[in-house]
Amino acid sequence: MACEPDMETAAVDLRRRLARQLEKDGWLRSPQWRAAVEAVPRHKFIPRFYRESDAVDVTTWEPVTQETVGKEEWLRLVYTDETWMTQFDGHDIDWADPKPISNATPTSSSTLPSLVVRMLEDLDVQDGMSVLEIGTGTGYSTALMCHRLGSESVTSIETDEGVARRAREALTGSDHTPHLVVGDGRAGHRAGAPYDRLIATCGFRSIPPAWLEQVRPGGIILTTLRGWMRSLGLVKLVVTGDSASGWFSEDDPSFMVARQQDAPESLGMVPGPDDGTARRATYGPEVLGTSGRAFMAQLAAPDARFFSLALEGGPVSTFLLDSATDSFAVLAPTDDGGWQVRQGGPRRLWDAVESAVGTWEEYGSPNTAAFGVTVSRDQQVVWLGNPNGPKWPLPS
Ligand SMILES: C[S@@+](CC[C@H](N)C(=O)[O-])C[C@H]1O[C@@H](n2cnc3c(N)ncnc32)[C@H](O)[C@@H]1O
């Protein structure tokens, strides 16, 4: 969408301000990426988007366009350090008459610029390198890479046809012509391989094997890993032939899960009140919601999800269900203020969670930077401390 001349001038100013802010906050560290942020017109990539509204009881998003909020406010919002949603539940938005949206899952967005540039800085690119991006989305991050490396060095894969088409239009409109592919990024794009760098802006449950084949030895894979309960965070892997390994970052940024790896609709078998073998639990369900422990729970129960529910007027119980193996753990409060767990199915889910949390505590409750990942042809594991330390497999 073209802006009027004074809007373009205002956009230049807003971009400079954004770049200054990102630099001050420590995200932008190099003059080349700063130049890219100052040059790429984010407003061409998100001419219309959704932001979360203040509604209290249910998460609702409201449309933001030049018409709904006015030109100046729209432009100001475009250049704030926020993630703006552009698609929900895989459906394109009827922008002729956009309505507030609730009870929906975002499936495409323009990621907040601080996370975009922080990942680009972490990618350690040098002039002349080729990059494969997974998750073109609006095309904004693709455009930053085109500015830094030249369009001919950038390949980007987007799984959603409509999203990919709009990104192509926006990229062409800002004079960038990267190689754009519509498809499942898990397959990579063999025709453009080998790549020096691979960056994913959607989350994966494990590292797709094709990436190891298509990134050259010594090259870098930067992606977030995630499960169905939470994000595990950002990993930076160095490829060495047919394996790769590296560390998690200190924080745990989160991206939407790759579309093909969304949790199955069915939660699986919900156990009845007498199912399973009961014991006293060492930890209660709070471990599922506190950051370090929840990271361990995600590692220990990679196919599980949880919810809390009061059964037949009783106290609130927490159900941890693994639909891959039909295993369950149900946590209920006891009269003395502790917790009882009932477990059933082939995987003893709460045993695994408690063991993982116990190990983490023995190691001094470290943050995610103490963990790493090793990926080979036949297995992928997250380890603590070093590759010979305690290990948890990623789902294959
Ligand atoms: C957070 S958005 C990308 C943000 C984007 N880099 C930007 O700057 O606007 C994630 C994108 O990944 C796409 N995606 C999800 N699964 C994918 C897959 N398996 N392969 C390629 N793209 C995928 C989604 O459709 C979505 O557009």
GROMACS .gro file of C-alpha atoms and ligand atoms in nm, residues 42 45-46 83-87 107-112 116 133-145 156-161 163-164 181-187 200-204 211 254-261, ligand 1:
model
   84
   42ARG     CA    1   0.749  -0.227   0.745
   45PHE     CA    2   0.440  -0.551   0.468
   46ILE     CA    3   0.160  -0.488   0.716
   83THR     CA    4   0.400  -0.849   1.687
   84TRP     CA    5   0.099  -0.775   1.465
   85MET     CA    6  -0.132  -1.058   1.360
   86THR     CA    7  -0.224  -1.098   0.996
   87GLN     CA    8  -0.408  -1.431   0.986
  107THR     CA    9  -0.144  -1.846   1.214
  108SER     CA   10   0.059  -1.565   1.058
  109SER     CA   11   0.204  -1.239   1.182
  110SER     CA   12   0.480  -0.985   1.153
  111THR     CA   13   0.705  -1.074   1.444
  112LEU     CA   14   0.811  -0.795   1.679
  116VAL     CA   15   1.353  -1.037   1.428
  133GLU     CA   16   1.433  -1.865   0.581
  134ILE     CA   17   1.141  -2.081   0.697
  135GLY     CA   18   0.818  -1.883   0.750
  136THR     CA   19   0.810  -1.588   0.508
  137GLY     CA   20   0.498  -1.450   0.679
  138THR     CA   21   0.453  -1.089   0.577
  139GLY     CA   22   0.797  -1.083   0.411
  140TYR     CA   23   0.935  -0.816   0.647
  141SER     CA   24   1.222  -1.028   0.781
  142THR     CA   25   1.289  -1.156   0.428
  143ALA     CA   26   1.321  -0.795   0.310
  144LEU     CA   27   1.570  -0.714   0.589
  145MET     CA   28   1.784  -1.007   0.472
  156SER     CA   29   1.226  -1.806   0.187
  157ILE     CA   30   0.960  -2.076   0.230
  158GLU     CA   31   0.601  -2.009   0.336
  159THR     CA   32   0.348  -2.287   0.380
  160ASP     CA   33   0.034  -2.077   0.325
  161GLU     CA   34  -0.038  -1.982  -0.037
  163VAL     CA   35   0.030  -1.542   0.289
  164ALA     CA   36   0.307  -1.623   0.038
  181VAL     CA   37   0.889  -2.102  -0.228
  182VAL     CA   38   0.541  -2.215  -0.123
  183GLY     CA   39   0.564  -2.536   0.075
  184ASP     CA   40   0.642  -2.707   0.402
  185GLY     CA   41   0.968  -2.565   0.533
  186ARG     CA   42   1.049  -2.899   0.694
  187ALA     CA   43   1.159  -3.018   0.349
  200ALA     CA   44   1.307  -2.034   1.111
  201THR     CA   45   1.039  -1.791   1.225
  202CYS     CA   46   0.790  -2.058   1.323
  203GLY     CA   47   0.850  -2.314   1.596
  204PHE     CA   48   0.930  -2.681   1.536
  211TRP     CA   49   1.788  -2.903   0.714
  254SER     CA   50   0.823  -1.826   2.130
  255PHE     CA   51   0.689  -1.857   1.776
  256MET     CA   52   0.368  -2.009   1.648
  257VAL     CA   53   0.408  -2.382   1.591
  258ALA     CA   54   0.472  -2.497   1.233
  259ARG     CA   55   0.136  -2.557   1.076
  260GLN     CA   56   0.191  -2.926   1.009
  261GLN     CA   57   0.288  -2.983   1.373
  397LIG     C1   58   0.557  -1.560   1.278
  397LIG     S1   59   0.516  -1.579   1.111
  397LIG     C2   60   0.659  -1.526   1.023
  397LIG     C3   61   0.700  -1.386   1.045
  397LIG     C4   62   0.782  -1.333   0.931
  397LIG     N1   63   0.915  -1.382   0.931
  397LIG     C5   64   0.772  -1.182   0.924
  397LIG     O1   65   0.872  -1.115   0.945
  397LIG     O2   66   0.664  -1.136   0.897
  397LIG     C6   67   0.529  -1.754   1.089
  397LIG     C7   68   0.497  -1.799   0.949
  397LIG     O3   69   0.539  -1.933   0.935
  397LIG     C8   70   0.450  -1.995   0.845
  397LIG     N2   71   0.465  -2.140   0.858
  397LIG     C9   72   0.407  -2.223   0.949
  397LIG     N3   73   0.446  -2.348   0.928
  397LIG    C10   74   0.531  -2.347   0.823
  397LIG    C11   75   0.604  -2.446   0.755
  397LIG     N4   76   0.598  -2.574   0.790
  397LIG     N5   77   0.681  -2.408   0.649
  397LIG    C12   78   0.689  -2.277   0.611
  397LIG     N6   79   0.620  -2.180   0.672
  397LIG    C13   80   0.544  -2.213   0.777
  397LIG    C14   81   0.316  -1.941   0.887
  397LIG     O4   82   0.218  -1.958   0.785
  397LIG    C15   83   0.349  -1.796   0.916
  397LIG     O5   84   0.327  -1.716   0.804
   0.00000   0.00000   0.00000
